[in-house]
PDB file of C-alpha atoms in Angstrom:
ATOM      1  CA  UNK A1315     116.228  89.440  95.575  1.00 27.00           C
ATOM      2  CA  UNK A1316     118.322  92.399  94.544  1.00 31.00           C
ATOM      3  CA  UNK A1317     117.310  95.919  93.694  1.00 30.00           C
ATOM      4  CA  UNK A1318     118.931  98.352  91.294  1.00 28.00           C
ATOM      5  CA  UNK A1319     122.510  99.488  91.742  1.00 30.00           C
ATOM      6  CA  UNK A1320     123.189 102.251  94.234  1.00 30.00           C
ATOM      7  CA  UNK A1321     126.527 103.936  94.687  1.00 33.00           C
ATOM      8  CA  UNK A1322     128.333 101.654  92.268  1.00 36.00           C
ATOM      9  CA  UNK A1323     127.104  98.346  93.659  1.00 44.00           C
ATOM     10  CA  UNK A1324     123.900  96.434  93.958  1.00 43.00           C
ATOM     11  CA  UNK A1325     122.053  96.826  97.219  1.00 43.00           C
ATOM     12  CA  UNK A1326     120.566  93.770  98.853  1.00 42.00           C
ATOM     13  CA  UNK A1327     116.834  93.358  98.981  1.00 47.00           C
ATOM     14  CA  UNK A1328     114.757  91.871 101.745  1.00 49.00           C
ATOM     15  CA  UNK A1329     114.718  88.214 100.756  1.00 54.00           C
ATOM     16  CA  UNK A1330     114.746  85.999 103.844  1.00 55.00           C
ATOM     17  CA  UNK A1331     117.055  83.022 103.521  1.00 54.00           C
ATOM     18  CA  UNK A1332     116.224  79.540 104.863  1.00 53.00           C
ATOM     19  CA  UNK A1333     118.392  80.428 107.875  1.00 57.00           C
ATOM     20  CA  UNK A1334     115.992  83.248 108.743  1.00 68.00           C
ATOM     21  CA  UNK A1335     118.366  86.135 108.028  1.00 82.00           C
ATOM     22  CA  UNK A1336     117.754  88.772 105.386  1.00 92.00           C
ATOM     23  CA  UNK A1337     120.512  90.145 103.223  1.00 96.00           C
ATOM     24  CA  UNK A1338     119.446  93.644 104.249  1.00 96.00           C
ATOM     25  CA  UNK A1339     120.058  92.797 107.905  1.00 97.00           C
ATOM     26  CA  UNK A1340     123.506  91.429 107.173  1.00 98.00           C
ATOM     27  CA  UNK A1341     124.463  94.400 105.018  1.00 97.00           C
ATOM     28  CA  UNK A1342     123.378  96.710 107.836  1.00 97.00           C
ATOM     29  CA  UNK A1343     125.628  94.826 110.254  1.00 97.00           C
ATOM     30  CA  UNK A1344     128.544  95.081 107.855  1.00 97.00           C
ATOM     31  CA  UNK A1345     127.928  98.806 107.447  1.00 97.00           C
ATOM     32  CA  UNK A1346     128.006  99.203 111.231  1.00 97.00           C
ATOM     33  CA  UNK A1347     131.378  97.428 111.343  1.00 97.00           C
ATOM     34  CA  UNK A1348     132.909  99.765 108.754  1.00 95.00           C
ATOM     35  CA  UNK A1349     136.033 101.511 110.070  1.00 95.00           C
ATOM     36  CA  UNK A1350     137.571 104.277 107.903  1.00 94.00           C
ATOM     37  CA  UNK A1351     141.033 103.577 109.314  1.00 95.00           C
ATOM     38  CA  UNK A1352     140.858  99.928 108.326  1.00 95.00           C
ATOM     39  CA  UNK A1353     139.576 100.894 104.877  1.00 94.00           C
ATOM     40  CA  UNK A1354     142.510 103.267 104.394  1.00 95.00           C
ATOM     41  CA  UNK A1355     144.988 100.487 105.182  1.00 93.00           C
ATOM     42  CA  UNK A1356     143.183  97.934 103.004  1.00 92.00           C
ATOM     43  CA  UNK A1357     142.966 100.278 100.039  1.00 92.00           C
ATOM     44  CA  UNK A1358     146.759 100.447  99.954  1.00 89.00           C
ATOM     45  CA  UNK A1359     146.652  96.737  99.135  1.00 87.00           C
ATOM     46  CA  UNK A1360     143.829  96.985  96.611  1.00 89.00           C
ATOM     47  CA  UNK A1361     141.025  95.874  98.936  1.00 90.00           C
ATOM     48  CA  UNK A1362     138.043  98.226  99.114  1.00 92.00           C
ATOM     49  CA  UNK A1363     136.522  97.392 102.502  1.00 94.00           C
ATOM     50  CA  UNK A1364     136.869  98.642 106.059  1.00 94.00           C
ATOM     51  CA  UNK A1365     135.698  95.723 108.186  1.00 96.00           C
ATOM     52  CA  UNK A1366     137.984  94.161 110.771  1.00 96.00           C
ATOM     53  CA  UNK A1367     138.478  90.535 109.696  1.00 96.00           C
ATOM     54  CA  UNK A1368     138.197  89.244 113.264  1.00 97.00           C
ATOM     55  CA  UNK A1369     134.761  90.830 113.562  1.00 97.00           C
ATOM     56  CA  UNK A1370     133.836  89.517 110.113  1.00 97.00           C
ATOM     57  CA  UNK A1371     134.729  85.992 111.193  1.00 98.00           C
ATOM     58  CA  UNK A1372     132.717  86.420 114.384  1.00 98.00           C
ATOM     59  CA  UNK A1373     129.689  87.398 112.319  1.00 98.00           C
ATOM     60  CA  UNK A1374     130.225  84.373 110.075  1.00 98.00           C
ATOM     61  CA  UNK A1375     130.417  82.094 113.115  1.00 97.00           C
ATOM     62  CA  UNK A1376     127.087  83.443 114.342  1.00 97.00           C
ATOM     63  CA  UNK A1377     125.404  83.074 110.966  1.00 97.00           C
ATOM     64  CA  UNK A1378     126.848  79.574 110.448  1.00 97.00           C
ATOM     65  CA  UNK A1379     126.628  77.886 107.032  1.00 97.00           C
ATOM     66  CA  UNK A1380     123.916  79.379 104.817  1.00 97.00           C
ATOM     67  CA  UNK A1381     124.459  78.693 101.142  1.00 97.00           C
ATOM     68  CA  UNK A1382     121.592  80.779  99.783  1.00 97.00           C
ATOM     69  CA  UNK A1383     122.539  83.733 101.960  1.00 97.00           C
ATOM     70  CA  UNK A1384     126.107  83.356 100.720  1.00 98.00           C
ATOM     71  CA  UNK A1385     124.919  83.556  97.119  1.00 97.00           C
ATOM     72  CA  UNK A1386     122.848  86.656  97.878  1.00 97.00           C
ATOM     73  CA  UNK A1387     125.780  88.337  99.607  1.00 98.00           C
ATOM     74  CA  UNK A1388     128.088  87.532  96.702  1.00 98.00           C
ATOM     75  CA  UNK A1389     125.602  89.062  94.283  1.00 97.00           C
ATOM     76  CA  UNK A1390     125.794  92.446  96.059  1.00 96.00           C
ATOM     77  CA  UNK A1391     129.342  92.856  94.648  1.00 96.00           C
ATOM     78  CA  UNK A1392     130.342  94.470  97.962  1.00 96.00           C
ATOM     79  CA  UNK A1393     133.806  93.291  99.059  1.00 96.00           C
ATOM     80  CA  UNK A1394     133.024  92.778 102.755  1.00 97.00           C
ATOM     81  CA  UNK A1395     129.812  90.963 101.835  1.00 98.00           C
ATOM     82  CA  UNK A1396     131.711  88.700  99.456  1.00 98.00           C
ATOM     83  CA  UNK A1397     134.300  87.861 102.092  1.00 98.00           C
ATOM     84  CA  UNK A1398     131.488  86.965 104.478  1.00 98.00           C
ATOM     85  CA  UNK A1399     129.831  84.887 101.773  1.00 98.00           C
ATOM     86  CA  UNK A1400     132.998  82.839 101.385  1.00 98.00           C
ATOM     87  CA  UNK A1401     133.001  82.093 105.116  1.00 98.00           C
ATOM     88  CA  UNK A1402     129.393  80.873 105.318  1.00 98.00           C
ATOM     89  CA  UNK A1403     129.026  79.028 102.013  1.00 98.00           C
ATOM     90  CA  UNK A1404     129.216  75.319 101.245  1.00 98.00           C
ATOM     91  CA  UNK A1405     132.242  74.981  98.924  1.00 98.00           C
ATOM     92  CA  UNK A1406     131.052  71.727  97.396  1.00 98.00           C
ATOM     93  CA  UNK A1407     127.665  73.232  96.485  1.00 98.00           C
ATOM     94  CA  UNK A1408     129.037  75.397  93.677  1.00 98.00           C
ATOM     95  CA  UNK A1409     129.090  74.171  90.084  1.00 97.00           C
ATOM     96  CA  UNK A1410     132.241  74.385  88.027  1.00 98.00           C
ATOM     97  CA  UNK A1411     131.021  77.223  85.800  1.00 98.00           C
ATOM     98  CA  UNK A1412     129.717  79.113  88.827  1.00 97.00           C
ATOM     99  CA  UNK A1413     133.153  79.049  90.452  1.00 98.00           C
ATOM    100  CA  UNK A1414     134.755  80.138  87.192  1.00 98.00           C
ATOM    101  CA  UNK A1415     132.413  83.125  86.932  1.00 98.00           C
ATOM    102  CA  UNK A1416     132.993  84.003  90.586  1.00 98.00           C
ATOM    103  CA  UNK A1417     136.755  84.008  90.142  1.00 98.00           C
ATOM    104  CA  UNK A1418     136.598  86.197  87.053  1.00 97.00           C
ATOM    105  CA  UNK A1419     134.448  88.655  88.993  1.00 96.00           C
ATOM    106  CA  UNK A1420     136.714  88.616  92.075  1.00 95.00           C
ATOM    107  CA  UNK A1421     139.091  91.433  91.256  1.00 82.00           C
ATOM    108  CA  UNK A1422     140.172  92.496  94.750  1.00 94.00           C
ATOM    109  CA  UNK A1423     143.101  90.507  96.188  1.00 95.00           C
ATOM    110  CA  UNK A1424     141.473  89.381  99.440  1.00 96.00           C
ATOM    111  CA  UNK A1425     138.298  88.131  97.763  1.00 97.00           C
ATOM    112  CA  UNK A1426     140.376  86.366  95.114  1.00 97.00           C
ATOM    113  CA  UNK A1427     142.607  84.691  97.700  1.00 96.00           C
ATOM    114  CA  UNK A1428     139.763  83.609  99.978  1.00 98.00           C
ATOM    115  CA  UNK A1429     137.731  82.267  97.064  1.00 98.00           C
ATOM    116  CA  UNK A1430     140.615  80.064  95.953  1.00 98.00           C
ATOM    117  CA  UNK A1431     141.812  79.134  99.436  1.00 97.00           C
ATOM    118  CA  UNK A1432     138.524  78.604 101.251  1.00 98.00           C
ATOM    119  CA  UNK A1433     136.211  77.440  98.486  1.00 98.00           C
ATOM    120  CA  UNK A1434     137.812  76.246  95.253  1.00 98.00           C
ATOM    121  CA  UNK A1435     140.444  74.107  97.010  1.00 97.00           C
ATOM    122  CA  UNK A1436     137.607  72.165  98.681  1.00 97.00           C
ATOM    123  CA  UNK A1437     135.571  71.804  95.494  1.00 98.00           C
ATOM    124  CA  UNK A1438     135.322  68.591  93.475  1.00 97.00           C
ATOM    125  CA  UNK A1439     136.039  70.816  90.458  1.00 98.00           C
ATOM    126  CA  UNK A1440     139.392  72.043  91.794  1.00 98.00           C
ATOM    127  CA  UNK A1441     141.613  69.996  89.477  1.00 98.00           C
ATOM    128  CA  UNK A1442     139.621  70.818  86.345  1.00 98.00           C
ATOM    129  CA  UNK A1443     139.720  74.498  87.244  1.00 98.00           C
ATOM    130  CA  UNK A1444     143.429  74.333  88.071  1.00 98.00           C
ATOM    131  CA  UNK A1445     144.223  73.139  84.582  1.00 98.00           C
ATOM    132  CA  UNK A1446     141.900  75.615  82.879  1.00 98.00           C
ATOM    133  CA  UNK A1447     142.961  78.630  84.897  1.00 98.00           C
ATOM    134  CA  UNK A1448     146.690  77.933  84.644  1.00 98.00           C
ATOM    135  CA  UNK A1449     146.421  78.269  80.868  1.00 97.00           C
ATOM    136  CA  UNK A1450     144.170  81.357  80.933  1.00 98.00           C
ATOM    137  CA  UNK A1451     145.487  84.499  79.201  1.00 97.00           C
ATOM    138  CA  UNK A1452     144.242  86.676  82.073  1.00 97.00           C
ATOM    139  CA  UNK A1453     147.169  86.780  84.538  1.00 97.00           C
ATOM    140  CA  UNK A1454     144.868  87.185  87.543  1.00 97.00           C
ATOM    141  CA  UNK A1455     142.926  84.073  86.558  1.00 98.00           C
ATOM    142  CA  UNK A1456     146.182  82.251  85.801  1.00 98.00           C
ATOM    143  CA  UNK A1457     147.464  83.132  89.263  1.00 98.00           C
ATOM    144  CA  UNK A1458     144.562  81.153  90.738  1.00 98.00           C
ATOM    145  CA  UNK A1459     145.611  78.148  88.678  1.00 98.00           C
ATOM    146  CA  UNK A1460     149.135  78.448  90.032  1.00 98.00           C
ATOM    147  CA  UNK A1461     147.811  78.742  93.592  1.00 98.00           C
ATOM    148  CA  UNK A1462     145.947  75.460  93.118  1.00 98.00           C
ATOM    149  CA  UNK A1463     149.092  73.932  91.639  1.00 98.00           C
ATOM    150  CA  UNK A1464     151.077  74.993  94.704  1.00 98.00           C
ATOM    151  CA  UNK A1465     148.486  73.263  96.869  1.00 97.00           C
ATOM    152  CA  UNK A1466     149.021  70.052  94.918  1.00 98.00           C
ATOM    153  CA  UNK A1467     152.814  70.397  95.059  1.00 98.00           C
ATOM    154  CA  UNK A1468     152.560  70.446  98.848  1.00 97.00           C
ATOM    155  CA  UNK A1469     149.791  67.945  99.483  1.00 97.00           C
ATOM    156  CA  UNK A1470     149.152  65.761  96.429  1.00 96.00           C
ATOM    157  CA  UNK A1471     152.090  65.887  94.010  1.00 98.00           C
ATOM    158  CA  UNK A1472     151.391  62.520  92.397  1.00 97.00           C
ATOM    159  CA  UNK A1473     150.995  63.018  88.654  1.00 97.00           C
ATOM    160  CA  UNK A1474     152.495  66.511  88.578  1.00 98.00           C
ATOM    161  CA  UNK A1475     155.458  67.156  86.294  1.00 98.00           C
ATOM    162  CA  UNK A1476     157.557  69.093  88.775  1.00 98.00           C
ATOM    163  CA  UNK A1477     160.499  69.437  86.401  1.00 98.00           C
ATOM    164  CA  UNK A1478     158.110  70.778  83.777  1.00 98.00           C
ATOM    165  CA  UNK A1479     156.693  73.289  86.246  1.00 98.00           C
ATOM    166  CA  UNK A1480     160.204  74.498  86.977  1.00 98.00           C
ATOM    167  CA  UNK A1481     160.788  74.878  83.229  1.00 98.00           C
ATOM    168  CA  UNK A1482     157.730  77.143  82.959  1.00 98.00           C
ATOM    169  CA  UNK A1483     158.661  79.136  86.035  1.00 98.00           C
ATOM    170  CA  UNK A1484     162.210  79.613  84.811  1.00 98.00           C
ATOM    171  CA  UNK A1485     161.012  80.829  81.425  1.00 98.00           C
ATOM    172  CA  UNK A1486     158.084  83.039  82.451  1.00 98.00           C
ATOM    173  CA  UNK A1487     158.214  84.176  86.066  1.00 98.00           C
ATOM    174  CA  UNK A1488     160.691  87.034  85.655  1.00 98.00           C
ATOM    175  CA  UNK A1489     158.436  89.013  83.319  1.00 98.00           C
ATOM    176  CA  UNK A1490     155.043  87.901  84.651  1.00 98.00           C
ATOM    177  CA  UNK A1491     152.563  90.509  85.993  1.00 97.00           C
ATOM    178  CA  UNK A1492     152.663  90.984  89.765  1.00 95.00           C
ATOM    179  CA  UNK A1493     149.930  88.614  90.965  1.00 95.00           C
ATOM    180  CA  UNK A1494     150.930  85.883  88.554  1.00 98.00           C
ATOM    181  CA  UNK A1495     154.599  86.355  89.414  1.00 98.00           C
ATOM    182  CA  UNK A1496     153.809  86.072  93.118  1.00 97.00           C
ATOM    183  CA  UNK A1497     151.841  82.838  92.571  1.00 98.00           C
ATOM    184  CA  UNK A1498     154.573  81.304  90.412  1.00 98.00           C
ATOM    185  CA  UNK A1499     157.193  82.284  92.980  1.00 98.00           C
ATOM    186  CA  UNK A1500     155.168  80.558  95.706  1.00 98.00           C
ATOM    187  CA  UNK A1501     155.039  77.428  93.578  1.00 98.00           C
ATOM    188  CA  UNK A1502     158.802  77.607  93.019  1.00 98.00           C
ATOM    189  CA  UNK A1503     159.411  77.887  96.754  1.00 98.00           C
ATOM    190  CA  UNK A1504     157.003  75.059  97.548  1.00 98.00           C
ATOM    191  CA  UNK A1505     158.734  72.728  95.108  1.00 98.00           C
ATOM    192  CA  UNK A1506     162.049  73.504  96.770  1.00 98.00           C
ATOM    193  CA  UNK A1507     160.612  73.079 100.256  1.00 98.00           C
ATOM    194  CA  UNK A1508     158.646  69.881  99.672  1.00 98.00           C
ATOM    195  CA  UNK A1509     160.769  68.000  97.136  1.00 98.00           C
ATOM    196  CA  UNK A1510     164.415  67.509  97.981  1.00 98.00           C
ATOM    197  CA  UNK A1511     165.232  66.057  94.561  1.00 98.00           C
ATOM    198  CA  UNK A1512     164.258  69.388  92.936  1.00 98.00           C
ATOM    199  CA  UNK A1513     165.591  71.668  95.672  1.00 98.00           C
ATOM    200  CA  UNK A1514     168.945  72.536  94.125  1.00 98.00           C
ATOM    201  CA  UNK A1515     167.338  73.550  90.857  1.00 98.00           C
ATOM    202  CA  UNK A1516     164.609  75.558  92.609  1.00 98.00           C
ATOM    203  CA  UNK A1517     167.272  77.426  94.554  1.00 98.00           C
ATOM    204  CA  UNK A1518     169.280  78.059  91.413  1.00 98.00           C
ATOM    205  CA  UNK A1519     166.265  79.418  89.541  1.00 98.00           C
ATOM    206  CA  UNK A1520     165.437  81.732  92.404  1.00 98.00           C
ATOM    207  CA  UNK A1521     168.997  82.989  92.631  1.00 98.00           C
ATOM    208  CA  UNK A1522     169.251  83.605  88.908  1.00 98.00           C
ATOM    209  CA  UNK A1523     165.891  85.366  88.473  1.00 98.00           C
ATOM    210  CA  UNK A1524     166.099  87.338  91.754  1.00 98.00           C
ATOM    211  CA  UNK A1525     162.314  87.747  91.851  1.00 98.00           C
ATOM    212  CA  UNK A1526     161.212  89.481  95.099  1.00 97.00           C
ATOM    213  CA  UNK A1527     164.825  89.586  96.309  1.00 96.00           C
ATOM    214  CA  UNK A1528     164.396  93.126  97.595  1.00 95.00           C
ATOM    215  CA  UNK A1529     160.804  92.725  98.826  1.00 94.00           C
ATOM    216  CA  UNK A1530     160.413  94.532 102.185  1.00 93.00           C
ATOM    217  CA  UNK A1531     159.951  91.980 104.950  1.00 90.00           C
ATOM    218  CA  UNK A1532     158.809  92.779 108.491  1.00 89.00           C
ATOM    219  CA  UNK A1533     160.961  91.619 111.421  1.00 89.00           C
ATOM    220  CA  UNK A1534     160.184  88.035 112.324  1.00 88.00           C
ATOM    221  CA  UNK A1535     158.725  87.252 108.906  1.00 92.00           C
ATOM    222  CA  UNK A1536     160.312  85.110 106.209  1.00 95.00           C
ATOM    223  CA  UNK A1537     161.281  86.791 102.959  1.00 96.00           C
ATOM    224  CA  UNK A1538     159.282  85.729  99.879  1.00 97.00           C
ATOM    225  CA  UNK A1539     162.568  85.583  97.936  1.00 98.00           C
ATOM    226  CA  UNK A1540     162.576  81.885  97.024  1.00 98.00           C
ATOM    227  CA  UNK A1541     166.149  80.960  98.061  1.00 98.00           C
ATOM    228  CA  UNK A1542     165.669  82.494 101.515  1.00 98.00           C
ATOM    229  CA  UNK A1543     162.150  81.085 101.841  1.00 98.00           C
ATOM    230  CA  UNK A1544     163.213  77.555 100.865  1.00 98.00           C
ATOM    231  CA  UNK A1545     166.279  77.559 103.093  1.00 98.00           C
ATOM    232  CA  UNK A1546     164.380  78.807 106.123  1.00 97.00           C
ATOM    233  CA  UNK A1547     161.475  76.390 105.801  1.00 97.00           C
ATOM    234  CA  UNK A1548     163.764  73.413 105.241  1.00 97.00           C
ATOM    235  CA  UNK A1549     165.731  74.432 108.337  1.00 96.00           C
ATOM    236  CA  UNK A1550     162.546  74.496 110.383  1.00 95.00           C
ATOM    237  CA  UNK A1551     161.516  71.077 109.076  1.00 94.00           C
ATOM    238  CA  UNK A1552     164.867  69.605 110.007  1.00 93.00           C
ATOM    239  CA  UNK A1553     164.742  71.081 113.503  1.00 92.00           C
ATOM    240  CA  UNK A1554     161.172  69.972 114.172  1.00 82.00           C
TER     241      UNK A1554
END
């Protein structure tokens, strides 16, 4: 049960879930974990929460899987609560339209990424949503479709038109909005990494478009620039 909005978000009520935990209790724990320094760092990346993710995962481990509690936490619209919800939910319990609505309401990067990576990828509706989202006019929604496509490129490429995907990437990635561009670039790199027969073309597209070529990369990390990314990952595979 949820009360009226307070401070720009809905505040959890006192409904007790089947697991015996109230949303109010969980929200109080999340509030106690709030760290202004962590929030300041996260806000630079578009994420409005200040909870250490290690501590969030520890809380999720203690709560274990609680689908109804997950739904209640999601409904608060609080970012930390939504991240926790994604850790304690049952991915296969969500209906297709429910996942679609959740994605369209997930506007912070971390919530968006965890929803796709931890929940939608495990859903029986993943392929239907991949096709629908990839064609969506909203670039943030479309980026989720491309993320699911990248998953298939790596793990289940049967039936995918990889040459056709490269055609789309070559034509659209350069001018795509940031999140969509990032997702398309990941797909480009994954095609080059996983499919030797398309590697030369993937490298050539990356070199010509130069997307993320100058992206700042920390020492020890691999650049997201597709030609560098592909070359490095292929090298590691060959040395393994």
